[in-house]
Amino acid sequence: EVNEAPVRDTELLGVCFISAYMVCDSFTSNYQSRVFKQYSVGSITMMVYTNLFSTAFTALGLCLTWELADVSRFVSENPAILPHIFLMAVCSAIGQLFIFHTIKTYGPLVFATIQTVRQLLSIFNSFVQFGHEVVPMELLGIGIVFLALGAQIGLRYRASRRPEVRPAAAA
């Protein structure tokens, strides 16, 4: 296959980005769980502070790269985009409430499992809906993830079926 893209040989950079994403993603939900437990913070409070930080971080990035003017110009030239931006913000907020509720109630491991299943369903949807090809390495990766999820579910099920062992009372 001939690659006509202007940027080539970015596989190593891509692997580095994916690795950094996985490290940060695993850290985030565990840290949020710790904050929920340690400080008794509610989901909405967590969402407010997360979004304040995210907004400030994004605004700083837009200002430092001088892209804020481009974004403002684009929105002013295309006002029909505003309802779409609003709808996306509402959907994002609802999604965040579910995420924070899941982490607070069930913990980061259950949340990670839900996210993994969601991503796998997105991959399968991409194969079916858009007819994307599946190469053997992708199938191997998907298989490994499903095996890990199945093992995790099986181990939890077996642990829940074991009778509880109670210490004998002193006579």
Tab-separated table of N, CA and C in Angstrom:
chain	number	residue	atom	x	y	z
A	1	GLU	N	0.849	-1.178	0.000
A	1	GLU	CA	0.000	0.000	0.000
A	1	GLU	C	0.895	1.241	0.000
A	2	VAL	N	0.585	2.179	-0.853
A	2	VAL	CA	1.354	3.415	-0.944
A	2	VAL	C	0.719	4.457	-0.036
A	3	ASN	N	1.536	5.059	0.796
A	3	ASN	CA	1.058	6.071	1.723
A	3	ASN	C	1.387	7.445	1.149
A	4	GLU	N	0.361	8.202	0.815
A	4	GLU	CA	0.555	9.540	0.242
A	4	GLU	C	0.516	10.636	1.300
A	5	ALA	N	0.455	10.250	2.571
A	5	ALA	CA	0.377	11.240	3.643
A	5	ALA	C	1.666	12.050	3.710
A	6	PRO	N	1.551	13.343	4.039
A	6	PRO	CA	2.756	14.178	4.107
A	6	PRO	C	3.655	13.804	5.287
A	7	VAL	N	3.113	13.167	6.317
A	7	VAL	CA	3.906	12.759	7.474
A	7	VAL	C	4.028	11.241	7.446
A	8	ARG	N	5.235	10.757	7.538
A	8	ARG	CA	5.470	9.307	7.482
A	8	ARG	C	6.267	8.856	8.697
A	9	ASP	N	6.293	7.538	8.872
A	9	ASP	CA	7.087	6.923	9.936
A	9	ASP	C	6.748	7.505	11.305
A	10	THR	N	5.471	7.479	11.639
A	10	THR	CA	5.036	8.011	12.928
A	10	THR	C	4.571	6.905	13.876
A	11	GLU	N	4.883	5.642	13.543
A	11	GLU	CA	4.414	4.543	14.373
A	11	GLU	C	4.946	4.646	15.800
A	12	LEU	N	6.228	4.942	15.957
A	12	LEU	CA	6.814	5.036	17.285
A	12	LEU	C	6.164	6.164	18.081
A	13	LEU	N	5.951	7.285	17.447
A	13	LEU	CA	5.285	8.402	18.110
A	13	LEU	C	3.863	7.999	18.517
A	14	GLY	N	3.175	7.280	17.632
A	14	GLY	CA	1.822	6.813	17.942
A	14	GLY	C	1.811	5.871	19.134
A	15	VAL	N	2.763	4.951	19.189
A	15	VAL	CA	2.867	4.027	20.320
A	15	VAL	C	3.156	4.811	21.601
A	16	CYS	N	3.999	5.822	21.516
A	16	CYS	CA	4.290	6.655	22.691
A	16	CYS	C	3.041	7.385	23.166
A	17	PHE	N	2.266	7.940	22.235
A	17	PHE	CA	1.031	8.633	22.599
A	17	PHE	C	0.019	7.678	23.229
A	18	ILE	N	-0.138	6.496	22.640
A	18	ILE	CA	-1.076	5.510	23.190
A	18	ILE	C	-0.625	5.087	24.592
A	19	SER	N	0.669	4.881	24.759
A	19	SER	CA	1.187	4.493	26.075
A	19	SER	C	0.943	5.592	27.101
A	20	ALA	N	1.217	6.833	26.731
A	20	ALA	CA	0.975	7.952	27.640
A	20	ALA	C	-0.508	8.069	27.972
A	21	TYR	N	-1.369	7.861	26.975
A	21	TYR	CA	-2.815	7.893	27.200
A	21	TYR	C	-3.221	6.826	28.215
A	22	MET	N	-2.698	5.614	28.056
A	22	MET	CA	-3.069	4.523	28.955
A	22	MET	C	-2.604	4.802	30.382
A	23	VAL	N	-1.410	5.341	30.536
A	23	VAL	CA	-0.901	5.658	31.870
A	23	VAL	C	-1.762	6.750	32.508
A	24	CYS	N	-2.010	7.811	31.774
A	24	CYS	CA	-2.817	8.910	32.317
A	24	CYS	C	-4.248	8.465	32.597
A	25	ASP	N	-4.817	7.664	31.707
A	25	ASP	CA	-6.190	7.211	31.877
A	25	ASP	C	-6.319	6.322	33.109
A	26	SER	N	-5.371	5.431	33.326
A	26	SER	CA	-5.446	4.564	34.508
A	26	SER	C	-5.220	5.367	35.781
A	27	PHE	N	-4.373	6.368	35.718
A	27	PHE	CA	-4.131	7.226	36.882
A	27	PHE	C	-5.372	8.044	37.225
A	28	THR	N	-6.044	8.578	36.212
A	28	THR	CA	-7.145	9.509	36.439
A	28	THR	C	-8.284	8.889	37.231
A	29	SER	N	-8.814	7.747	36.790
A	29	SER	CA	-9.960	7.168	37.494
A	29	SER	C	-9.575	6.702	38.898
A	30	ASN	N	-8.364	6.205	39.073
A	30	ASN	CA	-7.927	5.805	40.415
A	30	ASN	C	-7.780	7.016	41.331
A	31	TYR	N	-7.246	8.096	40.801
A	31	TYR	CA	-7.101	9.322	41.592
A	31	TYR	C	-8.476	9.893	41.943
A	32	GLN	N	-9.400	9.881	40.984
A	32	GLN	CA	-10.746	10.374	41.256
A	32	GLN	C	-11.424	9.536	42.336
A	33	SER	N	-11.236	8.225	42.287
A	33	SER	CA	-11.804	7.354	43.317
A	33	SER	C	-11.236	7.713	44.690
A	34	ARG	N	-9.945	7.979	44.736
A	34	ARG	CA	-9.312	8.365	45.999
A	34	ARG	C	-9.864	9.685	46.524
A	35	VAL	N	-10.080	10.648	45.623
A	35	VAL	CA	-10.633	11.941	46.029
A	35	VAL	C	-12.055	11.756	46.563
A	36	PHE	N	-12.859	10.934	45.870
A	36	PHE	CA	-14.218	10.668	46.339
A	36	PHE	C	-14.209	10.106	47.762
A	37	LYS	N	-13.330	9.137	48.019
A	37	LYS	CA	-13.293	8.475	49.328
A	37	LYS	C	-12.679	9.365	50.405
A	38	GLN	N	-11.572	10.005	50.070
A	38	GLN	CA	-10.830	10.755	51.069
A	38	GLN	C	-11.528	12.055	51.476
A	39	TYR	N	-12.156	12.732	50.514
A	39	TYR	CA	-12.732	14.043	50.804
A	39	TYR	C	-14.253	14.072	50.747
A	40	SER	N	-14.886	12.932	50.511
A	40	SER	CA	-16.356	12.840	50.422
A	40	SER	C	-16.933	13.871	49.446
A	41	VAL	N	-16.327	13.955	48.287
A	41	VAL	CA	-16.739	14.909	47.257
A	41	VAL	C	-17.874	14.286	46.441
A	42	GLY	N	-18.858	15.092	46.069
A	42	GLY	CA	-19.951	14.613	45.236
A	42	GLY	C	-19.570	14.633	43.763
A	43	SER	N	-20.363	13.929	42.958
A	43	SER	CA	-20.092	13.844	41.521
A	43	SER	C	-20.142	15.214	40.846
A	44	ILE	N	-21.113	16.024	41.228
A	44	ILE	CA	-21.250	17.334	40.576
A	44	ILE	C	-20.096	18.249	40.951
A	45	THR	N	-19.674	18.219	42.210
A	45	THR	CA	-18.526	19.029	42.625
A	45	THR	C	-17.277	18.609	41.860
A	46	MET	N	-17.081	17.299	41.747
A	46	MET	CA	-15.924	16.792	40.994
A	46	MET	C	-16.004	17.260	39.549
A	47	MET	N	-17.198	17.223	38.976
A	47	MET	CA	-17.370	17.626	37.581
A	47	MET	C	-17.071	19.112	37.402
A	48	VAL	N	-17.532	19.942	38.329
A	48	VAL	CA	-17.292	21.386	38.223
A	48	VAL	C	-15.796	21.689	38.219
A	49	TYR	N	-15.072	21.113	39.180
A	49	TYR	CA	-13.643	21.417	39.263
A	49	TYR	C	-12.854	20.800	38.109
A	50	THR	N	-13.250	19.626	37.667
A	50	THR	CA	-12.596	19.027	36.510
A	50	THR	C	-12.790	19.902	35.279
A	51	ASN	N	-14.021	20.391	35.081
A	51	ASN	CA	-14.307	21.224	33.912
A	51	ASN	C	-13.660	22.598	34.009
A	52	LEU	N	-13.557	23.151	35.216
A	52	LEU	CA	-12.849	24.432	35.364
A	52	LEU	C	-11.386	24.279	34.966
A	53	PHE	N	-10.749	23.204	35.435
A	53	PHE	CA	-9.361	22.964	35.055
A	53	PHE	C	-9.248	22.736	33.551
A	54	SER	N	-10.136	21.923	33.013
A	54	SER	CA	-10.096	21.618	31.579
A	54	SER	C	-10.295	22.875	30.738
A	55	THR	N	-11.219	23.726	31.146
A	55	THR	CA	-11.466	24.973	30.413
A	55	THR	C	-10.245	25.885	30.473
A	56	ALA	N	-9.663	26.024	31.649
A	56	ALA	CA	-8.473	26.879	31.787
A	56	ALA	C	-7.314	26.324	30.970
A	57	PHE	N	-7.130	25.006	30.998
A	57	PHE	CA	-6.042	24.371	30.254
A	57	PHE	C	-6.238	24.564	28.751
A	58	THR	N	-7.466	24.380	28.271
A	58	THR	CA	-7.760	24.558	26.847
A	58	THR	C	-7.591	26.020	26.438
A	59	ALA	N	-8.099	26.939	27.267
A	59	ALA	CA	-7.965	28.366	26.963
A	59	ALA	C	-6.496	28.774	26.905
A	60	LEU	N	-5.709	28.257	27.822
A	60	LEU	CA	-4.275	28.559	27.802
A	60	LEU	C	-3.642	28.049	26.509
A	61	GLY	N	-3.989	26.831	26.125
A	61	GLY	CA	-3.456	26.280	24.877
A	61	GLY	C	-3.864	27.102	23.667
A	62	LEU	N	-5.127	27.526	23.629
A	62	LEU	CA	-5.593	28.347	22.506
A	62	LEU	C	-4.882	29.701	22.467
A	63	CYS	N	-4.637	30.268	23.634
A	63	CYS	CA	-3.954	31.568	23.680
A	63	CYS	C	-2.480	31.443	23.294
A	64	LEU	N	-1.819	30.401	23.807
A	64	LEU	CA	-0.391	30.234	23.520
A	64	LEU	C	-0.119	29.913	22.055
A	65	THR	N	-1.050	29.248	21.402
A	65	THR	CA	-0.856	28.908	19.987
A	65	THR	C	-1.520	29.915	19.053
A	66	TRP	N	-2.097	30.948	19.612
A	66	TRP	CA	-2.760	31.998	18.853
A	66	TRP	C	-3.948	31.460	18.039
A	67	GLU	N	-4.530	30.367	18.472
A	67	GLU	CA	-5.660	29.787	17.755
A	67	GLU	C	-7.006	30.303	18.261
A	68	LEU	N	-7.018	31.035	19.356
A	68	LEU	CA	-8.268	31.559	19.894
A	68	LEU	C	-8.954	32.471	18.882
A	69	ALA	N	-8.177	33.279	18.186
A	69	ALA	CA	-8.747	34.172	17.168
A	69	ALA	C	-9.352	33.364	16.022
A	70	ASP	N	-8.688	32.286	15.607
A	70	ASP	CA	-9.221	31.441	14.532
A	70	ASP	C	-10.534	30.785	14.944
A	71	VAL	N	-10.588	30.306	16.174
A	71	VAL	CA	-11.812	29.666	16.668
A	71	VAL	C	-12.938	30.690	16.736
A	72	SER	N	-12.644	31.864	17.280
A	72	SER	CA	-13.661	32.921	17.379
A	72	SER	C	-14.162	33.337	16.000
A	73	ARG	N	-13.248	33.464	15.062
A	73	ARG	CA	-13.631	33.831	13.703
A	73	ARG	C	-14.510	32.748	13.078
A	74	PHE	N	-14.132	31.496	13.251
A	74	PHE	CA	-14.905	30.397	12.682
A	74	PHE	C	-16.327	30.380	13.235
A	75	VAL	N	-16.464	30.560	14.551
A	75	VAL	CA	-17.797	30.552	15.163
A	75	VAL	C	-18.618	31.743	14.701
A	76	SER	N	-17.985	32.913	14.588
A	76	SER	CA	-18.740	34.092	14.139
A	76	SER	C	-19.142	33.984	12.668
A	77	GLU	N	-18.318	33.322	11.853
A	77	GLU	CA	-18.662	33.134	10.434
A	77	GLU	C	-19.645	31.979	10.222
A	78	ASN	N	-19.766	31.093	11.197
A	78	ASN	CA	-20.654	29.931	11.085
A	78	ASN	C	-21.519	29.814	12.338
A	79	PRO	N	-22.453	30.750	12.528
A	79	PRO	CA	-23.258	30.719	13.760
A	79	PRO	C	-24.158	29.485	13.867
A	80	ALA	N	-24.381	28.794	12.775
A	80	ALA	CA	-25.206	27.578	12.829
A	80	ALA	C	-24.534	26.479	13.645
A	81	ILE	N	-23.267	26.656	13.944
A	81	ILE	CA	-22.559	25.641	14.727
A	81	ILE	C	-22.882	25.743	16.218
A	82	LEU	N	-23.384	26.869	16.668
A	82	LEU	CA	-23.630	27.075	18.098
A	82	LEU	C	-24.579	26.039	18.714
A	83	PRO	N	-25.713	25.695	18.072
A	83	PRO	CA	-26.553	24.637	18.671
A	83	PRO	C	-25.824	23.300	18.767
A	84	HIS	N	-24.963	23.021	17.803
A	84	HIS	CA	-24.190	21.770	17.844
A	84	HIS	C	-23.189	21.787	18.996
A	85	ILE	N	-22.555	22.929	19.216
A	85	ILE	CA	-21.624	23.061	20.337
A	85	ILE	C	-22.377	22.883	21.652
A	86	PHE	N	-23.550	23.512	21.750
A	86	PHE	CA	-24.363	23.401	22.958
A	86	PHE	C	-24.784	21.951	23.201
A	87	LEU	N	-25.261	21.269	22.152
A	87	LEU	CA	-25.683	19.882	22.288
A	87	LEU	C	-24.514	18.985	22.709
A	88	MET	N	-23.365	19.227	22.131
A	88	MET	CA	-22.192	18.439	22.506
A	88	MET	C	-21.810	18.685	23.958
A	89	ALA	N	-21.927	19.925	24.418
A	89	ALA	CA	-21.613	20.250	25.809
A	89	ALA	C	-22.588	19.556	26.754
A	90	VAL	N	-23.870	19.543	26.414
A	90	VAL	CA	-24.872	18.881	27.253
A	90	VAL	C	-24.605	17.377	27.308
A	91	CYS	N	-24.360	16.779	26.157
A	91	CYS	CA	-24.066	15.332	26.119
A	91	CYS	C	-22.802	15.008	26.909
A	92	SER	N	-21.802	15.861	26.799
A	92	SER	CA	-20.563	15.663	27.545
A	92	SER	C	-20.822	15.741	29.048
A	93	ALA	N	-21.618	16.702	29.464
A	93	ALA	CA	-21.927	16.854	30.890
A	93	ALA	C	-22.680	15.633	31.418
A	94	ILE	N	-23.642	15.149	30.666
A	94	ILE	CA	-24.390	13.958	31.089
A	94	ILE	C	-23.448	12.753	31.162
A	95	GLY	N	-22.590	12.619	30.175
A	95	GLY	CA	-21.618	11.529	30.188
A	95	GLY	C	-20.699	11.611	31.389
A	96	GLN	N	-20.251	12.815	31.728
A	96	GLN	CA	-19.372	12.980	32.886
A	96	GLN	C	-20.085	12.604	34.178
A	97	LEU	N	-21.374	12.942	34.277
A	97	LEU	CA	-22.113	12.554	35.477
A	97	LEU	C	-22.141	11.032	35.627
A	98	PHE	N	-22.376	10.321	34.521
A	98	PHE	CA	-22.358	8.858	34.572
A	98	PHE	C	-20.976	8.333	34.939
A	99	ILE	N	-19.946	8.936	34.368
A	99	ILE	CA	-18.578	8.505	34.661
A	99	ILE	C	-18.258	8.694	36.138
A	100	PHE	N	-18.506	9.890	36.671
A	100	PHE	CA	-18.183	10.150	38.069
A	100	PHE	C	-19.035	9.292	39.003
A	101	HIS	N	-20.308	9.089	38.652
A	101	HIS	CA	-21.168	8.236	39.474
A	101	HIS	C	-20.641	6.798	39.482
A	102	THR	N	-20.244	6.301	38.322
A	102	THR	CA	-19.735	4.931	38.242
A	102	THR	C	-18.458	4.778	39.056
A	103	ILE	N	-17.545	5.726	38.934
A	103	ILE	CA	-16.287	5.641	39.695
A	103	ILE	C	-16.562	5.728	41.191
A	104	LYS	N	-17.441	6.646	41.584
A	104	LYS	CA	-17.731	6.826	43.012
A	104	LYS	C	-18.444	5.609	43.588
A	105	THR	N	-19.398	5.052	42.846
A	105	THR	CA	-20.219	3.961	43.365
A	105	THR	C	-19.547	2.604	43.237
A	106	TYR	N	-18.930	2.332	42.072
A	106	TYR	CA	-18.429	0.992	41.795
A	106	TYR	C	-16.907	0.890	41.746
A	107	GLY	N	-16.231	2.012	41.682
A	107	GLY	CA	-14.769	1.991	41.672
A	107	GLY	C	-14.182	2.079	40.275
A	108	PRO	N	-12.880	2.351	40.208
A	108	PRO	CA	-12.217	2.567	38.919
A	108	PRO	C	-12.106	1.302	38.065
A	109	LEU	N	-12.058	0.130	38.691
A	109	LEU	CA	-11.913	-1.098	37.903
A	109	LEU	C	-13.175	-1.387	37.081
A	110	VAL	N	-14.335	-1.196	37.695
A	110	VAL	CA	-15.592	-1.388	36.961
A	110	VAL	C	-15.692	-0.356	35.845
A	111	PHE	N	-15.309	0.878	36.140
A	111	PHE	CA	-15.348	1.919	35.111
A	111	PHE	C	-14.423	1.566	33.949
A	112	ALA	N	-13.220	1.093	34.254
A	112	ALA	CA	-12.283	0.710	33.191
A	112	ALA	C	-12.851	-0.425	32.346
A	113	THR	N	-13.539	-1.364	32.983
A	113	THR	CA	-14.156	-2.464	32.250
A	113	THR	C	-15.245	-1.944	31.320
A	114	ILE	N	-16.079	-1.052	31.831
A	114	ILE	CA	-17.146	-0.465	31.001
A	114	ILE	C	-16.540	0.279	29.815
A	115	GLN	N	-15.497	1.052	30.054
A	115	GLN	CA	-14.858	1.802	28.975
A	115	GLN	C	-14.255	0.874	27.927
A	116	THR	N	-13.650	-0.215	28.379
A	116	THR	CA	-13.044	-1.169	27.439
A	116	THR	C	-14.114	-1.799	26.557
A	117	VAL	N	-15.212	-2.211	27.167
A	117	VAL	CA	-16.309	-2.797	26.388
A	117	VAL	C	-16.861	-1.768	25.406
A	118	ARG	N	-17.012	-0.529	25.859
A	118	ARG	CA	-17.515	0.534	24.970
A	118	ARG	C	-16.585	0.734	23.776
A	119	GLN	N	-15.286	0.742	24.029
A	119	GLN	CA	-14.336	0.927	22.935
A	119	GLN	C	-14.348	-0.261	21.982
A	120	LEU	N	-14.483	-1.461	22.518
A	120	LEU	CA	-14.564	-2.639	21.644
A	120	LEU	C	-15.830	-2.597	20.786
A	121	LEU	N	-16.941	-2.173	21.378
A	121	LEU	CA	-18.169	-2.042	20.592
A	121	LEU	C	-18.013	-0.986	19.494
A	122	SER	N	-17.286	0.083	19.800
A	122	SER	CA	-17.025	1.107	18.777
A	122	SER	C	-16.184	0.535	17.639
A	123	ILE	N	-15.222	-0.303	17.981
A	123	ILE	CA	-14.385	-0.929	16.950
A	123	ILE	C	-15.235	-1.839	16.071
A	124	PHE	N	-16.065	-2.675	16.701
A	124	PHE	CA	-16.929	-3.561	15.916
A	124	PHE	C	-17.908	-2.774	15.061
A	125	ASN	N	-18.422	-1.688	15.599
A	125	ASN	CA	-19.314	-0.830	14.820
A	125	ASN	C	-18.583	-0.262	13.605
A	126	SER	N	-17.331	0.105	13.783
A	126	SER	CA	-16.535	0.616	12.674
A	126	SER	C	-16.363	-0.446	11.594
A	127	PHE	N	-16.141	-1.691	12.004
A	127	PHE	CA	-16.000	-2.777	11.031
A	127	PHE	C	-17.291	-2.996	10.267
A	128	VAL	N	-18.400	-3.038	10.986
A	128	VAL	CA	-19.689	-3.364	10.376
A	128	VAL	C	-20.245	-2.188	9.573
A	129	GLN	N	-20.320	-1.020	10.198
A	129	GLN	CA	-20.969	0.127	9.566
A	129	GLN	C	-20.154	0.722	8.423
A	130	PHE	N	-18.846	0.776	8.595
A	130	PHE	CA	-18.025	1.447	7.581
A	130	PHE	C	-17.192	0.478	6.750
A	131	GLY	N	-17.278	-0.790	7.037
A	131	GLY	CA	-16.577	-1.787	6.244
A	131	GLY	C	-15.072	-1.730	6.347
A	132	HIS	N	-14.556	-1.250	7.487
A	132	HIS	CA	-13.105	-1.204	7.661
A	132	HIS	C	-12.548	-2.622	7.738
A	133	GLU	N	-11.377	-2.791	7.172
A	133	GLU	CA	-10.717	-4.095	7.182
A	133	GLU	C	-10.179	-4.416	8.564
A	134	VAL	N	-10.145	-5.697	8.859
A	134	VAL	CA	-9.587	-6.163	10.121
A	134	VAL	C	-8.336	-6.971	9.791
A	135	VAL	N	-7.192	-6.504	10.260
A	135	VAL	CA	-5.946	-7.236	10.025
A	135	VAL	C	-5.727	-8.200	11.185
A	136	PRO	N	-4.947	-9.241	10.982
A	136	PRO	CA	-4.754	-10.253	12.027
A	136	PRO	C	-4.266	-9.699	13.372
A	137	MET	N	-3.389	-8.716	13.355
A	137	MET	CA	-2.904	-8.158	14.623
A	137	MET	C	-4.029	-7.471	15.398
A	138	GLU	N	-4.964	-6.831	14.669
A	138	GLU	CA	-6.108	-6.216	15.341
A	138	GLU	C	-6.983	-7.290	15.978
A	139	LEU	N	-7.208	-8.369	15.245
A	139	LEU	CA	-7.989	-9.479	15.791
A	139	LEU	C	-7.315	-10.057	17.030
A	140	LEU	N	-6.001	-10.189	16.990
A	140	LEU	CA	-5.263	-10.690	18.142
A	140	LEU	C	-5.450	-9.764	19.345
A	141	GLY	N	-5.316	-8.464	19.121
A	141	GLY	CA	-5.496	-7.498	20.202
A	141	GLY	C	-6.897	-7.537	20.783
A	142	ILE	N	-7.902	-7.599	19.913
A	142	ILE	CA	-9.285	-7.680	20.373
A	142	ILE	C	-9.500	-8.973	21.155
A	143	GLY	N	-8.938	-10.064	20.650
A	143	GLY	CA	-9.059	-11.345	21.350
A	143	GLY	C	-8.439	-11.308	22.730
A	144	ILE	N	-7.269	-10.704	22.843
A	144	ILE	CA	-6.603	-10.610	24.148
A	144	ILE	C	-7.453	-9.808	25.123
A	145	VAL	N	-8.012	-8.703	24.650
A	145	VAL	CA	-8.845	-7.873	25.528
A	145	VAL	C	-10.078	-8.643	25.977
A	146	PHE	N	-10.753	-9.336	25.050
A	146	PHE	CA	-11.931	-10.107	25.424
A	146	PHE	C	-11.573	-11.248	26.377
A	147	LEU	N	-10.440	-11.896	26.165
A	147	LEU	CA	-10.011	-12.943	27.085
A	147	LEU	C	-9.755	-12.375	28.480
A	148	ALA	N	-9.110	-11.228	28.541
A	148	ALA	CA	-8.847	-10.601	29.836
A	148	ALA	C	-10.146	-10.212	30.525
A	149	LEU	N	-11.080	-9.628	29.774
A	149	LEU	CA	-12.375	-9.273	30.362
A	149	LEU	C	-13.119	-10.513	30.833
A	150	GLY	N	-13.131	-11.544	30.003
A	150	GLY	CA	-13.806	-12.788	30.381
A	150	GLY	C	-13.191	-13.404	31.621
A	151	ALA	N	-11.857	-13.412	31.706
A	151	ALA	CA	-11.178	-13.953	32.886
A	151	ALA	C	-11.520	-13.140	34.125
A	152	GLN	N	-11.546	-11.829	33.981
A	152	GLN	CA	-11.869	-10.959	35.102
A	152	GLN	C	-13.292	-11.227	35.600
A	153	ILE	N	-14.237	-11.328	34.686
A	153	ILE	CA	-15.622	-11.595	35.059
A	153	ILE	C	-15.736	-12.985	35.688
A	154	GLY	N	-15.063	-13.979	35.087
A	154	GLY	CA	-15.103	-15.333	35.625
A	154	GLY	C	-14.523	-15.419	37.029
A	155	LEU	N	-13.405	-14.748	37.263
A	155	LEU	CA	-12.793	-14.767	38.589
A	155	LEU	C	-13.689	-14.094	39.626
A	156	ARG	N	-14.305	-13.002	39.249
A	156	ARG	CA	-15.227	-12.331	40.176
A	156	ARG	C	-16.433	-13.216	40.487
A	157	TYR	N	-16.945	-13.881	39.463
A	157	TYR	CA	-18.099	-14.749	39.662
A	157	TYR	C	-17.722	-15.898	40.597
A	158	ARG	N	-16.574	-16.524	40.367
A	158	ARG	CA	-16.141	-17.634	41.225
A	158	ARG	C	-15.910	-17.162	42.651
A	159	ALA	N	-15.350	-15.971	42.811
A	159	ALA	CA	-15.113	-15.440	44.156
A	159	ALA	C	-16.435	-15.162	44.872
A	160	SER	N	-17.441	-14.715	44.135
A	160	SER	CA	-18.734	-14.420	44.762
A	160	SER	C	-19.489	-15.691	45.124
A	161	ARG	N	-19.180	-16.817	44.494
A	161	ARG	CA	-19.863	-18.081	44.751
A	161	ARG	C	-19.231	-18.872	45.893
A	162	ARG	N	-18.017	-18.500	46.287
A	162	ARG	CA	-17.348	-19.203	47.368
A	162	ARG	C	-18.062	-18.925	48.686
A	163	PRO	N	-18.189	-19.953	49.516
A	163	PRO	CA	-18.794	-19.690	50.836
A	163	PRO	C	-17.859	-18.831	51.676
A	164	GLU	N	-18.462	-17.972	52.476
A	164	GLU	CA	-17.671	-17.100	53.328
A	164	GLU	C	-17.062	-17.907	54.453
A	165	VAL	N	-15.802	-17.712	54.701
A	165	VAL	CA	-15.130	-18.401	55.794
A	165	VAL	C	-15.101	-17.446	56.977
A	166	ARG	N	-15.757	-17.874	58.072
A	166	ARG	CA	-15.793	-17.025	59.251
A	166	ARG	C	-14.862	-17.606	60.311
A	167	PRO	N	-14.186	-16.733	61.034
A	167	PRO	CA	-13.291	-17.254	62.076
A	167	PRO	C	-14.108	-17.917	63.178
A	168	ALA	N	-13.556	-18.968	63.707
A	168	ALA	CA	-14.241	-19.706	64.786
A	168	ALA	C	-14.244	-18.847	66.044
A	169	ALA	N	-15.363	-18.905	66.740
A	169	ALA	CA	-15.493	-18.128	67.980
A	169	ALA	C	-14.660	-18.790	69.070
A	170	ALA	N	-14.071	-17.963	69.905
A	170	ALA	CA	-13.255	-18.486	71.011
A	170	ALA	C	-14.174	-19.144	72.029
A	171	ALA	N	-13.781	-20.325	72.524
A	171	ALA	CA	-14.620	-21.064	73.470
A	171	ALA	C	-14.340	-20.673	74.886
